[in-house]
mmCIF file of C-alpha atoms in Angstrom:
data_model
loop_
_atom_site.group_PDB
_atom_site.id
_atom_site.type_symbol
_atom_site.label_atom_id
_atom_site.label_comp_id
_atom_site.label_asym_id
_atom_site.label_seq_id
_atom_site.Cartn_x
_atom_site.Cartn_y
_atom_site.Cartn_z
ATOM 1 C CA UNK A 12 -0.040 30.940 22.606
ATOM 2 C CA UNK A 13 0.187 27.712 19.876
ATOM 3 C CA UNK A 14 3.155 26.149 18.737
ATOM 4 C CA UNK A 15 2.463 24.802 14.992
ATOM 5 C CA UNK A 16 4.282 21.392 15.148
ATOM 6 C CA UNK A 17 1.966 19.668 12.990
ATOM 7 C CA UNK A 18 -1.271 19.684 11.249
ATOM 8 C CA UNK A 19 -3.288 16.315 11.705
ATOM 9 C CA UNK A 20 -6.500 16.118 9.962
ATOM 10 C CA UNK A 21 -8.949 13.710 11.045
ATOM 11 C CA UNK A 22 -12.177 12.607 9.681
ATOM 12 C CA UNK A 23 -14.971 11.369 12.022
ATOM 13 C CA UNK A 24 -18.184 9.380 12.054
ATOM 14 C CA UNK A 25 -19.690 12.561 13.296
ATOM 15 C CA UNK A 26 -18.923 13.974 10.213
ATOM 16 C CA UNK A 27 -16.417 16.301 10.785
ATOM 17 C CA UNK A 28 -13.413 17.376 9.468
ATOM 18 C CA UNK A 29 -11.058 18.693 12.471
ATOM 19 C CA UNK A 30 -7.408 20.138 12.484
ATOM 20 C CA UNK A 31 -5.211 19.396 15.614
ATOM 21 C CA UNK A 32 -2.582 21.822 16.838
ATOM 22 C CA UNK A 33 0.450 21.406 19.277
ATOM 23 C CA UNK A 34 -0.221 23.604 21.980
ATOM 24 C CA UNK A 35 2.300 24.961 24.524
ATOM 25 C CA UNK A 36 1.795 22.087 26.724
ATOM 26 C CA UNK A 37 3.018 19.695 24.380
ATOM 27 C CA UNK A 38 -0.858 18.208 23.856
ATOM 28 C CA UNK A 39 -2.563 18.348 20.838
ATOM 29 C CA UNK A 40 -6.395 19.727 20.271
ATOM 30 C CA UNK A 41 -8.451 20.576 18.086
ATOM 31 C CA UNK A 42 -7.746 23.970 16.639
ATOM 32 C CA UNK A 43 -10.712 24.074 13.967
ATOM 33 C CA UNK A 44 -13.604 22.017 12.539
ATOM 34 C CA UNK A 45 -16.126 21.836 9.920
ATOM 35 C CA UNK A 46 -19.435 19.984 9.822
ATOM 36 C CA UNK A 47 -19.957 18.296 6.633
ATOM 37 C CA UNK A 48 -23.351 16.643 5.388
ATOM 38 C CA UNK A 49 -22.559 13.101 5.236
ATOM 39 C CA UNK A 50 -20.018 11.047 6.161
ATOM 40 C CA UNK A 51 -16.200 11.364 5.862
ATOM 41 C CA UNK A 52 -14.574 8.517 3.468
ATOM 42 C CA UNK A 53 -11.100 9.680 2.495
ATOM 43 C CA UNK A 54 -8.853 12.701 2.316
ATOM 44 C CA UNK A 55 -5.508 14.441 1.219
ATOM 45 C CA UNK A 56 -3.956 17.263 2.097
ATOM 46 C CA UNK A 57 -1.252 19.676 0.200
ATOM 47 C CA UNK A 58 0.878 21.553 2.637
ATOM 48 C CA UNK A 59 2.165 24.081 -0.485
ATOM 49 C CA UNK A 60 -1.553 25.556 -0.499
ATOM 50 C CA UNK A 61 -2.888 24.349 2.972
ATOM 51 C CA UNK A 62 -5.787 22.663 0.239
ATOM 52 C CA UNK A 63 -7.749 19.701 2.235
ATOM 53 C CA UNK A 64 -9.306 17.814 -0.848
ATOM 54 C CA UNK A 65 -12.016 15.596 0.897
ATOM 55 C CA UNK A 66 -14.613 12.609 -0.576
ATOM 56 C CA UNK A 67 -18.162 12.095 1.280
ATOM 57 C CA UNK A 68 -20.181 8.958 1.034
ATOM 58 C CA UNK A 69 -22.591 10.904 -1.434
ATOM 59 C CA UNK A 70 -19.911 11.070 -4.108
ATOM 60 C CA UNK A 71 -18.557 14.630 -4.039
ATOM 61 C CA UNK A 72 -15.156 15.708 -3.127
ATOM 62 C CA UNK A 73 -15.278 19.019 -1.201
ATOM 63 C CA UNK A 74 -12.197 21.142 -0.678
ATOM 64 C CA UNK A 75 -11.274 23.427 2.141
ATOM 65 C CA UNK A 76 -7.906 26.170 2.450
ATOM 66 C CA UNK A 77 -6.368 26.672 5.954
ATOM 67 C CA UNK A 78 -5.612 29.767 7.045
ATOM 68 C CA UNK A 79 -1.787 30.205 7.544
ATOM 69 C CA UNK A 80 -2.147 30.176 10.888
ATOM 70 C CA UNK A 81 -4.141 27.025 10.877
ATOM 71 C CA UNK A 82 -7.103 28.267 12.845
ATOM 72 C CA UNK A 83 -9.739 28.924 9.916
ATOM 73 C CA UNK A 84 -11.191 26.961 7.093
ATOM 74 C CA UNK A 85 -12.900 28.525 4.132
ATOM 75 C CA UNK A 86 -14.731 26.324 1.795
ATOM 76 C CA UNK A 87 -13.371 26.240 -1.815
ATOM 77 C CA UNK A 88 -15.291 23.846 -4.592
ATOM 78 C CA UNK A 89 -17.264 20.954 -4.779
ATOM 79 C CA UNK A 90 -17.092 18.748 -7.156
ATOM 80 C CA UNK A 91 -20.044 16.105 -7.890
ATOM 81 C CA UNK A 92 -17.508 13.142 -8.830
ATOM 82 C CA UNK A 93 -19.254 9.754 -8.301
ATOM 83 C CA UNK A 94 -22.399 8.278 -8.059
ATOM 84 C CA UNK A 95 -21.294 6.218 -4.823
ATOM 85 C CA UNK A 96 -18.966 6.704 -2.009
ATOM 86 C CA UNK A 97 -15.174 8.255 -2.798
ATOM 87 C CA UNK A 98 -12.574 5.626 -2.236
ATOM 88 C CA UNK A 99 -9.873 7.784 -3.232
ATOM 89 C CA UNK A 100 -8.569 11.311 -3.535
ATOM 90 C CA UNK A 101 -5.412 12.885 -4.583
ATOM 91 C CA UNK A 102 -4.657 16.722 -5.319
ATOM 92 C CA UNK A 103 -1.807 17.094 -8.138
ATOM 93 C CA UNK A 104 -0.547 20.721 -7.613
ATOM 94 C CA UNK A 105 1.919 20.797 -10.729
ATOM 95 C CA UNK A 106 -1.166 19.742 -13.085
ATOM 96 C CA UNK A 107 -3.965 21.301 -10.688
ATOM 97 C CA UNK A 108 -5.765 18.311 -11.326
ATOM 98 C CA UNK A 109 -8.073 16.421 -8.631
ATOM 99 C CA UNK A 110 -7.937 12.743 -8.974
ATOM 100 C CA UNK A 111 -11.037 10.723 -7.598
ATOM 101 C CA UNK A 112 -12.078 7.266 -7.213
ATOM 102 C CA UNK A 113 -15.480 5.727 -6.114
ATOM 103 C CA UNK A 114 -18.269 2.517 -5.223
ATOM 104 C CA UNK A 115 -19.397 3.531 -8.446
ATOM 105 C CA UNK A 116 -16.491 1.742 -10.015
ATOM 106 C CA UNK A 117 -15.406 4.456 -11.896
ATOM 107 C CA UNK A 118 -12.113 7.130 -11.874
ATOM 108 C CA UNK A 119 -12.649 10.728 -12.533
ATOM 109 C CA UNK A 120 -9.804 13.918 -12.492
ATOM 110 C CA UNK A 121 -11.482 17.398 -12.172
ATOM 111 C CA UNK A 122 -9.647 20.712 -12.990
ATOM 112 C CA UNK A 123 -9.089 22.739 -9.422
ATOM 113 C CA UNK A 124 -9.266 26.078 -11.695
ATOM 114 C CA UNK A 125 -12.529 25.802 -13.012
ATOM 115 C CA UNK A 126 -14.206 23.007 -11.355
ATOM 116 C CA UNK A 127 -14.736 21.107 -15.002
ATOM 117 C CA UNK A 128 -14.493 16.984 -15.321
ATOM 118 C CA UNK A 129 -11.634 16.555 -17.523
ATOM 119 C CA UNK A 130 -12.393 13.258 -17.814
ATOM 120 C CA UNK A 131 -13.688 9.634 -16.546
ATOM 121 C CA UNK A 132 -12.708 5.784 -16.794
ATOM 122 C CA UNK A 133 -14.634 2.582 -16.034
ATOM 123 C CA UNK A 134 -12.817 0.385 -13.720
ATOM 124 C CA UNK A 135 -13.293 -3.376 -12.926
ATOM 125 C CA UNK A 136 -13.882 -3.283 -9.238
ATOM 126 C CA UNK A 137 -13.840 -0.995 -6.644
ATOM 127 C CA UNK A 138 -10.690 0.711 -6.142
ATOM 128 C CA UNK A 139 -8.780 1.639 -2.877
ATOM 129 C CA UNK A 140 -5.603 2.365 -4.111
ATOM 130 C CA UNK A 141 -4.402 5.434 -6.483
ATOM 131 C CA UNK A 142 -1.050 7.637 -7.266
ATOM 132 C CA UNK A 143 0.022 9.678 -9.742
ATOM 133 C CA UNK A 144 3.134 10.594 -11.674
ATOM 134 C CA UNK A 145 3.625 13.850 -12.788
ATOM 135 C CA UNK A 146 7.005 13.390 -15.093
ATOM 136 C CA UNK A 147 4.568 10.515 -17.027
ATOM 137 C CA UNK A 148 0.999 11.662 -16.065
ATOM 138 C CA UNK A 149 0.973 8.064 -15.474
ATOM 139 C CA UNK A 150 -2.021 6.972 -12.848
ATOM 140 C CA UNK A 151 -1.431 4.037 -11.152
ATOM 141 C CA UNK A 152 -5.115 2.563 -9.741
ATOM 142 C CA UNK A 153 -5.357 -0.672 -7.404
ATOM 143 C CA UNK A 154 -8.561 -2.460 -7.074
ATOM 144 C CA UNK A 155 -10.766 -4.976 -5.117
ATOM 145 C CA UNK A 156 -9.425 -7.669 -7.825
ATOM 146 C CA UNK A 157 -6.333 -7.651 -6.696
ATOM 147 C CA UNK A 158 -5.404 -5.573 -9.746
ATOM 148 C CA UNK A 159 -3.350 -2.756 -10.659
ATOM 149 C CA UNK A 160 -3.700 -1.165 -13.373
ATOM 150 C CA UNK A 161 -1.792 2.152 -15.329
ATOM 151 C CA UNK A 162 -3.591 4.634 -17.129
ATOM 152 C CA UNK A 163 -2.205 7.508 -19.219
ATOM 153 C CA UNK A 164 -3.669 10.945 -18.587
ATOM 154 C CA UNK A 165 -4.083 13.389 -20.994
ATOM 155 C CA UNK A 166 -5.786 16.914 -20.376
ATOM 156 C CA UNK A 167 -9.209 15.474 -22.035
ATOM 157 C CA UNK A 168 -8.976 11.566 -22.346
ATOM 158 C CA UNK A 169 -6.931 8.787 -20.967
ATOM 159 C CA UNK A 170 -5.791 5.463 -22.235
ATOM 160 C CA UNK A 171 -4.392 2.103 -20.499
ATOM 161 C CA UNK A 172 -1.414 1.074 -20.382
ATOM 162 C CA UNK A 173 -0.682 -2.257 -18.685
ATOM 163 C CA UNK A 174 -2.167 -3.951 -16.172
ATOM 164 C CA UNK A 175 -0.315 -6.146 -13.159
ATOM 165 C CA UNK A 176 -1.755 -9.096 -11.598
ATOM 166 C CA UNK A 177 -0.174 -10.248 -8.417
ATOM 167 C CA UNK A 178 -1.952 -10.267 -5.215
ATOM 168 C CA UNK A 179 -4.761 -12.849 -4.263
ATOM 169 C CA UNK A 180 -6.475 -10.611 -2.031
ATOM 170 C CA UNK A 181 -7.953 -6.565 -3.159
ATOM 171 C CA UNK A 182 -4.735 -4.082 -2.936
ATOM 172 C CA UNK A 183 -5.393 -1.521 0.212
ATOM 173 C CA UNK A 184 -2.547 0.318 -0.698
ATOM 174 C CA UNK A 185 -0.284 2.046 -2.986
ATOM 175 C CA UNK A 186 2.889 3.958 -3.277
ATOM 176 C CA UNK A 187 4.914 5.220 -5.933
ATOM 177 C CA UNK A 188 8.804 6.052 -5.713
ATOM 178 C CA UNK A 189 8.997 8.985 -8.954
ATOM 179 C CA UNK A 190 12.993 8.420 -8.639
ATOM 180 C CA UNK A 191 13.891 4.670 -8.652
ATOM 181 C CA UNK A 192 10.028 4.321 -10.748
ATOM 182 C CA UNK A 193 9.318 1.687 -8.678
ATOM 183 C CA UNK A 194 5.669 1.173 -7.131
ATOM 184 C CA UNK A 195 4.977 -1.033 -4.139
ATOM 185 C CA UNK A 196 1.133 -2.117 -3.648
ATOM 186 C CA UNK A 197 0.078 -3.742 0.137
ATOM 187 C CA UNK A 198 -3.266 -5.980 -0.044
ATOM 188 C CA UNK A 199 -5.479 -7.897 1.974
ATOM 189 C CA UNK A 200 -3.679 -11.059 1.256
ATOM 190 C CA UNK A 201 -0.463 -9.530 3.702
ATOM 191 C CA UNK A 202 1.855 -9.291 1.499
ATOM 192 C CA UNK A 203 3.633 -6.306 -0.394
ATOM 193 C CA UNK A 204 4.642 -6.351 -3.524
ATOM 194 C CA UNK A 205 7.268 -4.107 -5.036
ATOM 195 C CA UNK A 206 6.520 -3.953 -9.234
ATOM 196 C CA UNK A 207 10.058 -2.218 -10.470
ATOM 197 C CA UNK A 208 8.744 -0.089 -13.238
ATOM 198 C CA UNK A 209 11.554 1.491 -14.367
ATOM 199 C CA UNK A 210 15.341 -0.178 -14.759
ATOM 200 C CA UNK A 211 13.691 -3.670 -14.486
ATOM 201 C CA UNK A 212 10.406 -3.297 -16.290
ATOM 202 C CA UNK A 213 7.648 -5.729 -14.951
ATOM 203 C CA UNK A 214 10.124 -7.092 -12.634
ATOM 204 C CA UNK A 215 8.111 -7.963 -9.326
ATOM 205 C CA UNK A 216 9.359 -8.411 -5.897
ATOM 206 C CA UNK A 217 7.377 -9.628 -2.799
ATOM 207 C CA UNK A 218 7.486 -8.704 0.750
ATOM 208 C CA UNK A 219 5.850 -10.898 3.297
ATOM 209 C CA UNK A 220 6.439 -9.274 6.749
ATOM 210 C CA UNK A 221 2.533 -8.646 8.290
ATOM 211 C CA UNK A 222 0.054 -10.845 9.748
ATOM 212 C CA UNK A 223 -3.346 -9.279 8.844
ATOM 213 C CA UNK A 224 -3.892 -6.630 6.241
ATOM 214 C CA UNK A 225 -1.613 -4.362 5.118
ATOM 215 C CA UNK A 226 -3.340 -0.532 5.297
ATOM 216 C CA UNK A 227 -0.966 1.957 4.977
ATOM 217 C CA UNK A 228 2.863 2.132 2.828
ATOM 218 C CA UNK A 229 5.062 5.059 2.225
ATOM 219 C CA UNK A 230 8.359 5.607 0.805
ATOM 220 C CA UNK A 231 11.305 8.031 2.824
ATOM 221 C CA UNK A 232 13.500 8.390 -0.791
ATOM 222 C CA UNK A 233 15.918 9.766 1.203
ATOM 223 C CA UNK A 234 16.852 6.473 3.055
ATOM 224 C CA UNK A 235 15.433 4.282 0.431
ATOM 225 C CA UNK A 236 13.525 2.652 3.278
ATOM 226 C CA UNK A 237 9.622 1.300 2.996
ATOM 227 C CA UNK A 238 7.119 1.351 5.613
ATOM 228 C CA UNK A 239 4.572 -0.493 6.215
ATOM 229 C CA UNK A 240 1.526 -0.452 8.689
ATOM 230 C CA UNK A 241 -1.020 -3.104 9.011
ATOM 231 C CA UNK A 242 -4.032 -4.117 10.739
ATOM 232 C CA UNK A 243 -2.111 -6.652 12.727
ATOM 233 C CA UNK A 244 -0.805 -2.877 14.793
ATOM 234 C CA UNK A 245 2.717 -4.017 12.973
ATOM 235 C CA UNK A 246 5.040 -1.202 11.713
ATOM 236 C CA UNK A 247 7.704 -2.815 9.466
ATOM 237 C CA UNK A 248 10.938 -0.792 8.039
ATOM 238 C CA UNK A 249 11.524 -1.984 5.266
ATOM 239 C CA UNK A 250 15.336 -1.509 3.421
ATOM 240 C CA UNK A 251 15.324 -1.252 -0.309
ATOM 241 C CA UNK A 252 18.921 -0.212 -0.495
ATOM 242 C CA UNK A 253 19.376 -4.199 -1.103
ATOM 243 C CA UNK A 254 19.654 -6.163 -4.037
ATOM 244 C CA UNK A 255 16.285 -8.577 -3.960
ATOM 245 C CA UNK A 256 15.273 -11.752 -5.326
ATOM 246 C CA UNK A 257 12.177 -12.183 -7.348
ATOM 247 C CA UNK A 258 9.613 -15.136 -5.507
ATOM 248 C CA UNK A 259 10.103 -18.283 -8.464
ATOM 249 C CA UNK A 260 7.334 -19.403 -9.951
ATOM 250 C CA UNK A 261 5.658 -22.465 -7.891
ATOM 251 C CA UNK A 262 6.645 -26.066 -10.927
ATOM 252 C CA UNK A 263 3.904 -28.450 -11.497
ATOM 253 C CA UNK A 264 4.387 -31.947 -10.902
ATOM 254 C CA UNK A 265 2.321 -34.829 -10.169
ATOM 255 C CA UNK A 266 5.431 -36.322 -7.739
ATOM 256 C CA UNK A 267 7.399 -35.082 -5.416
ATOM 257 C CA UNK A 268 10.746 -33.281 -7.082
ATOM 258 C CA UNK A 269 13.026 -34.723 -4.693
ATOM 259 C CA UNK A 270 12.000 -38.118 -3.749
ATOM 260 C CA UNK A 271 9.507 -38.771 -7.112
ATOM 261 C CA UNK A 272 7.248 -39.974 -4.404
ATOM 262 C CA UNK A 273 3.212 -39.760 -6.249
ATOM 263 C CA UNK A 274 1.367 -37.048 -4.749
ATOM 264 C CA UNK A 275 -2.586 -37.991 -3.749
ATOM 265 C CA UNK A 276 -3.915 -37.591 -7.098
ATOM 266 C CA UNK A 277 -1.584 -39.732 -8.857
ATOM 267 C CA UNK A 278 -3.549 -42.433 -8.999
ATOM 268 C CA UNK A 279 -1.608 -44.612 -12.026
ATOM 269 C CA UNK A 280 1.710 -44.137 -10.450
ATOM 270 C CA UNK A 281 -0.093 -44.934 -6.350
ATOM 271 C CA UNK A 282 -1.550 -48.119 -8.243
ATOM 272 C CA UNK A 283 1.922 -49.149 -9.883
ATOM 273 C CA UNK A 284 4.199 -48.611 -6.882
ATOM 274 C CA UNK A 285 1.091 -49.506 -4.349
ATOM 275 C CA UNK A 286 2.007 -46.130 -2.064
ATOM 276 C CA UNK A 287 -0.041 -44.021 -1.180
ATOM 277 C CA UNK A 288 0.086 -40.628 -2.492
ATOM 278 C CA UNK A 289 1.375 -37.441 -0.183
ATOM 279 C CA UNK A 290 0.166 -33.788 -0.275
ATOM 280 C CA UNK A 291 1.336 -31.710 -2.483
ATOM 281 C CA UNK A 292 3.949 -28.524 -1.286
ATOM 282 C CA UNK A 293 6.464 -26.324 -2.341
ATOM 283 C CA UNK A 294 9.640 -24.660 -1.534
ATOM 284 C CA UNK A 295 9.352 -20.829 -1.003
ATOM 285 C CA UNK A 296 13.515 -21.041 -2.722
ATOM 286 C CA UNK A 297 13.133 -23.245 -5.280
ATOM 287 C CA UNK A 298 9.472 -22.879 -6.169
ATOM 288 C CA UNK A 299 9.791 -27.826 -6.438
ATOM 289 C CA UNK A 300 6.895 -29.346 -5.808
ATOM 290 C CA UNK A 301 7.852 -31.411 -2.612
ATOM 291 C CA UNK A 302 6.214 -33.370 -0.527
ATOM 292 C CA UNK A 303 6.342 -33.042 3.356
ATOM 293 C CA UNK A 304 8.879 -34.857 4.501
ATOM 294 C CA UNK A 305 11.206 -33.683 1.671
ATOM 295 C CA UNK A 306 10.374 -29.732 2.584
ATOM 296 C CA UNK A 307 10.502 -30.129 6.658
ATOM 297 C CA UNK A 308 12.534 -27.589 7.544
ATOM 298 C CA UNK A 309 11.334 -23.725 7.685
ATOM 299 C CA UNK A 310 13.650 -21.050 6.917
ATOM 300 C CA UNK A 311 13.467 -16.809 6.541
ATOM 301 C CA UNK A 312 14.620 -15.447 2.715
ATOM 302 C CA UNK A 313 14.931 -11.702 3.715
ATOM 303 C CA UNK A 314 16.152 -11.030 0.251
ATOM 304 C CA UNK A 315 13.294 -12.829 -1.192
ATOM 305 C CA UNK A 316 10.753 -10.744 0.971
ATOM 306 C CA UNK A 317 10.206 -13.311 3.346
ATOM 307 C CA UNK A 318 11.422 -11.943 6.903
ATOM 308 C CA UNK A 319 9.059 -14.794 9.039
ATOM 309 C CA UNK A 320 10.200 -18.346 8.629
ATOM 310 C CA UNK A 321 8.310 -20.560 5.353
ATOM 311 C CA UNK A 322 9.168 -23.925 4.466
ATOM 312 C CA UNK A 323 12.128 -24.695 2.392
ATOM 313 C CA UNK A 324 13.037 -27.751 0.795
ATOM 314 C CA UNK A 325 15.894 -30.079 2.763
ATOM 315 C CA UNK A 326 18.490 -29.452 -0.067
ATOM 316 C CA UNK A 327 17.509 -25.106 -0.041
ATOM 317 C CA UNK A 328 17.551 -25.499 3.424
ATOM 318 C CA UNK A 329 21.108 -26.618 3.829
ATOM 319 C CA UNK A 330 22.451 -24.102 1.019
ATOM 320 C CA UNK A 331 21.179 -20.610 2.640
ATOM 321 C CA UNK A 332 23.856 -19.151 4.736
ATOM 322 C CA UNK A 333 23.849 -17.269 7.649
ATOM 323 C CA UNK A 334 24.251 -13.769 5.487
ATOM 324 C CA UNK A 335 21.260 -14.946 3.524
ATOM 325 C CA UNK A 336 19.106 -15.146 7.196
ATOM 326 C CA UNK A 337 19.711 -11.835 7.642
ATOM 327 C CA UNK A 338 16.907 -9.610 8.314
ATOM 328 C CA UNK A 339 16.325 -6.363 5.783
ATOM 329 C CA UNK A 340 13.926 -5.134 8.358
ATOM 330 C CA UNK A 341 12.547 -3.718 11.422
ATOM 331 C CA UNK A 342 9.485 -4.552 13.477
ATOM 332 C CA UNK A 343 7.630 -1.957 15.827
ATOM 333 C CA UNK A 344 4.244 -2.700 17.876
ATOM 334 C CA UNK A 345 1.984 0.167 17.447
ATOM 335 C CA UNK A 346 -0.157 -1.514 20.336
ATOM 336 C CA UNK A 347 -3.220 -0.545 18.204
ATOM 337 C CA UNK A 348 -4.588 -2.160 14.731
ATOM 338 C CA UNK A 349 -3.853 0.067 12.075
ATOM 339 C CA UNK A 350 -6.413 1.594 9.348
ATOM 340 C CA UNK A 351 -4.784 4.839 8.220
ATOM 341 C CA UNK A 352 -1.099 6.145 8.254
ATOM 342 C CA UNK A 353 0.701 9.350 6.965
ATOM 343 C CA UNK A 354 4.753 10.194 6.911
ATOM 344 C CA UNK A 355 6.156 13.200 6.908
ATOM 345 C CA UNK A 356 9.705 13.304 5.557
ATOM 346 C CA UNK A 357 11.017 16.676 6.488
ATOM 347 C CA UNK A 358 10.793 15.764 10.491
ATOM 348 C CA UNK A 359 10.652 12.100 9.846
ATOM 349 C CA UNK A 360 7.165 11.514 12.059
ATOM 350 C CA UNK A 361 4.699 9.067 11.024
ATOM 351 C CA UNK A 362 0.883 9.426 12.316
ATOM 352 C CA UNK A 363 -1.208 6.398 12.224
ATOM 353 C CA UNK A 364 -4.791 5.976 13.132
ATOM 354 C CA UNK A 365 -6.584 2.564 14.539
ATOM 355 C CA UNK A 366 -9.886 1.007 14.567
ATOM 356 C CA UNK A 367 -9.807 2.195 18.941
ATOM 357 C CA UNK A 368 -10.484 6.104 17.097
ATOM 358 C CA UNK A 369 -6.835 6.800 18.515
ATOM 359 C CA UNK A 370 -3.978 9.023 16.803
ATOM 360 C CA UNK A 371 -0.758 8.254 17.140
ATOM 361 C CA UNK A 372 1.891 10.511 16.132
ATOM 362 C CA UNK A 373 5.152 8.606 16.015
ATOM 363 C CA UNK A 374 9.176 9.598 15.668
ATOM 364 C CA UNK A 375 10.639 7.839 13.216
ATOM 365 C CA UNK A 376 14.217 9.134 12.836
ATOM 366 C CA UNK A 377 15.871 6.650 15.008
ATOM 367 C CA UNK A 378 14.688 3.722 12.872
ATOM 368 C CA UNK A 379 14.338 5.724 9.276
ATOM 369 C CA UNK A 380 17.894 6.888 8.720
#
């Protein structure tokens, strides 16, 4: 006889969809698969209906219902969404709606009901990031550009809202707190950056705490705690029960703010005091543009989002205190680089998935509490 712990569903480059069950052993295997014609790209899964909405590399999003016992999967609808590869896919049960996002640069939602296209909107660049809000109907949609943008959904039509422009590299990820209204968006560039939507509107924080690419976030409201997984195999816990500092804004100058020292291109001010100029920096506190003896000194900002040590300028340097240093979070190993990861908040586990086709199924209630 199974014990149903969990249901982990895992998409292959066989092209299978499979559902693992914990067996009396305490070992997981597969309990059920389907074979589907092409490629796998991206999935989500409602545990109110047991509904697995997946997107193929041919541009449809297929949906399957598990049986309550977790050991049969019936076909449901197909939808012929995109004209490229699904990036994205998200199953709103209070609207019955079936959000979709593809290669073919475009975002479509589907009614579950009847199958219909409700409607479709052009975006910029690829996108590999997407939530919803059901209070707002509010769609929040991260792209290759680096951008995130918010779209208003109607039943029919949809219309933009705003757009946010903050990460250098594409956003890989998204997540979206419905209670404080606050979305935080992880991108190729490392960083995280947490866009307060709702008591601080446009108010941006960043979070610097990975070494590679950050692939996976998700929010545990009950703690008010972030986490973060990232190709670098890091897991970071992340508190947001702390009053941060927004990043300033990096001051132009053609000296150095401290010493007035002419930076390289100063060429009037390197031919009047005969020095030669210095390379341009500046201080992760302040945002001065210092040169490098005036900014030696390296520092963590934990309230500022920077948990790893960046340079500081002599004078910032020598005003952070000790309380300042203080770390707002927690780094785990997952001893495997990261390209997926999924938390469930009722038994506080977290599963992640690596690039060595291993599942890990981690317990995160002694660090998420």
């Amino acid at each position: 006889m199974c014990v149903l712990v969990i249901c982990a569903l895992y998409c292959m480059s066989l092209w299978t969809i499979r559902v693992w069950l914990k067996r009396d052993s305490g070992q997981y295997w597969p309990s059920v698969y389907h074979t589907m014609p092409v490629a796998c790209s991206c999935m989500s899964f409602n545990p109110e209906t047991r509904r697995i909405s997946l997107g193929l590399e041919n541009g449809t999003v297929s949906e399957f219902v598990l049986s309550e016992d977790y050991n049969q999967m019936t076909p449901a609808r197909t939808y012929q969404a995109h004209q490229g590869g699904v990036t994205v896919v998200l199953f709103v049960l209070e609207m019955e709606w079936v959000l979709s996002t593809g290669q073919d640069k475009s975002f479509t939602w589907h009614c579950s009901e009847s199958g219909q296209q409700l409607g479709t909107y052009q975006t910029t660049a690829w996108v590999s990031g997407l939530q919803f809000d059901v209070e707002t109907r509010h769609a929040f949609v991260g792209d290759h550009s680096g951008q995130v943008t918010i779209l208003k959904l109607e039943q029919d039509n949809c219309s933009l809202v705003t757009t946010f422009k903050g990460h250098t590299g594409n956003v890989t990820a998204l997540c979206w707190d419905p209670v404080q209204r606050v979305l935080f968006s992880g991108s190729s560039d490392h960083s995280i950056i947490m866009w307060d939507i709702g008591g601080r509107k446009g108010t941006a924080f960043e979070l610097q705490g990975h070494n590679d690419k950050v692939q996976g976030l998700c929010y545990a409201s009950h703690t008010r705690q972030l986490i973060s997984c990232g190709s670098d195999g890091g897991i970071v816990i992340w508190s947001m029960d702390v009053t941060r500092q927004e990043t300033p804004e990096w001051l132009d100058s053609d000296s150095c703010q401290k010493c007035e020292q002419p930076f390289f291109w100063n060429f009037k001010q390197m031919w009047d005091s005969k020095k030669i100029g210095l390379r341009q920096h500046h201080c992760r506190k302040c945002g001065q543009a210092v040169c490098g003896k005036c900014s030696s000194k390296r520092s963590t900002i934990p309230l500022m989002g920077f948990e790893f040590e960046v340079r500081v300028c002599d004078s910032c340097h020598d005003s952070i205190t000790d309380e300042e240093r203080a770390p707002t979070a927690t780094f785990h190993d997952s001893k495997h680089s990261i390209i997926h990861m999924q938390y469930e908040p009722t038994r506080g586990w977290l599963l992640t998935s690596g690039t060595d086709k291993i599942i890990k199924l981690w317990d995160m209630t002694p660090v998420v509490s």
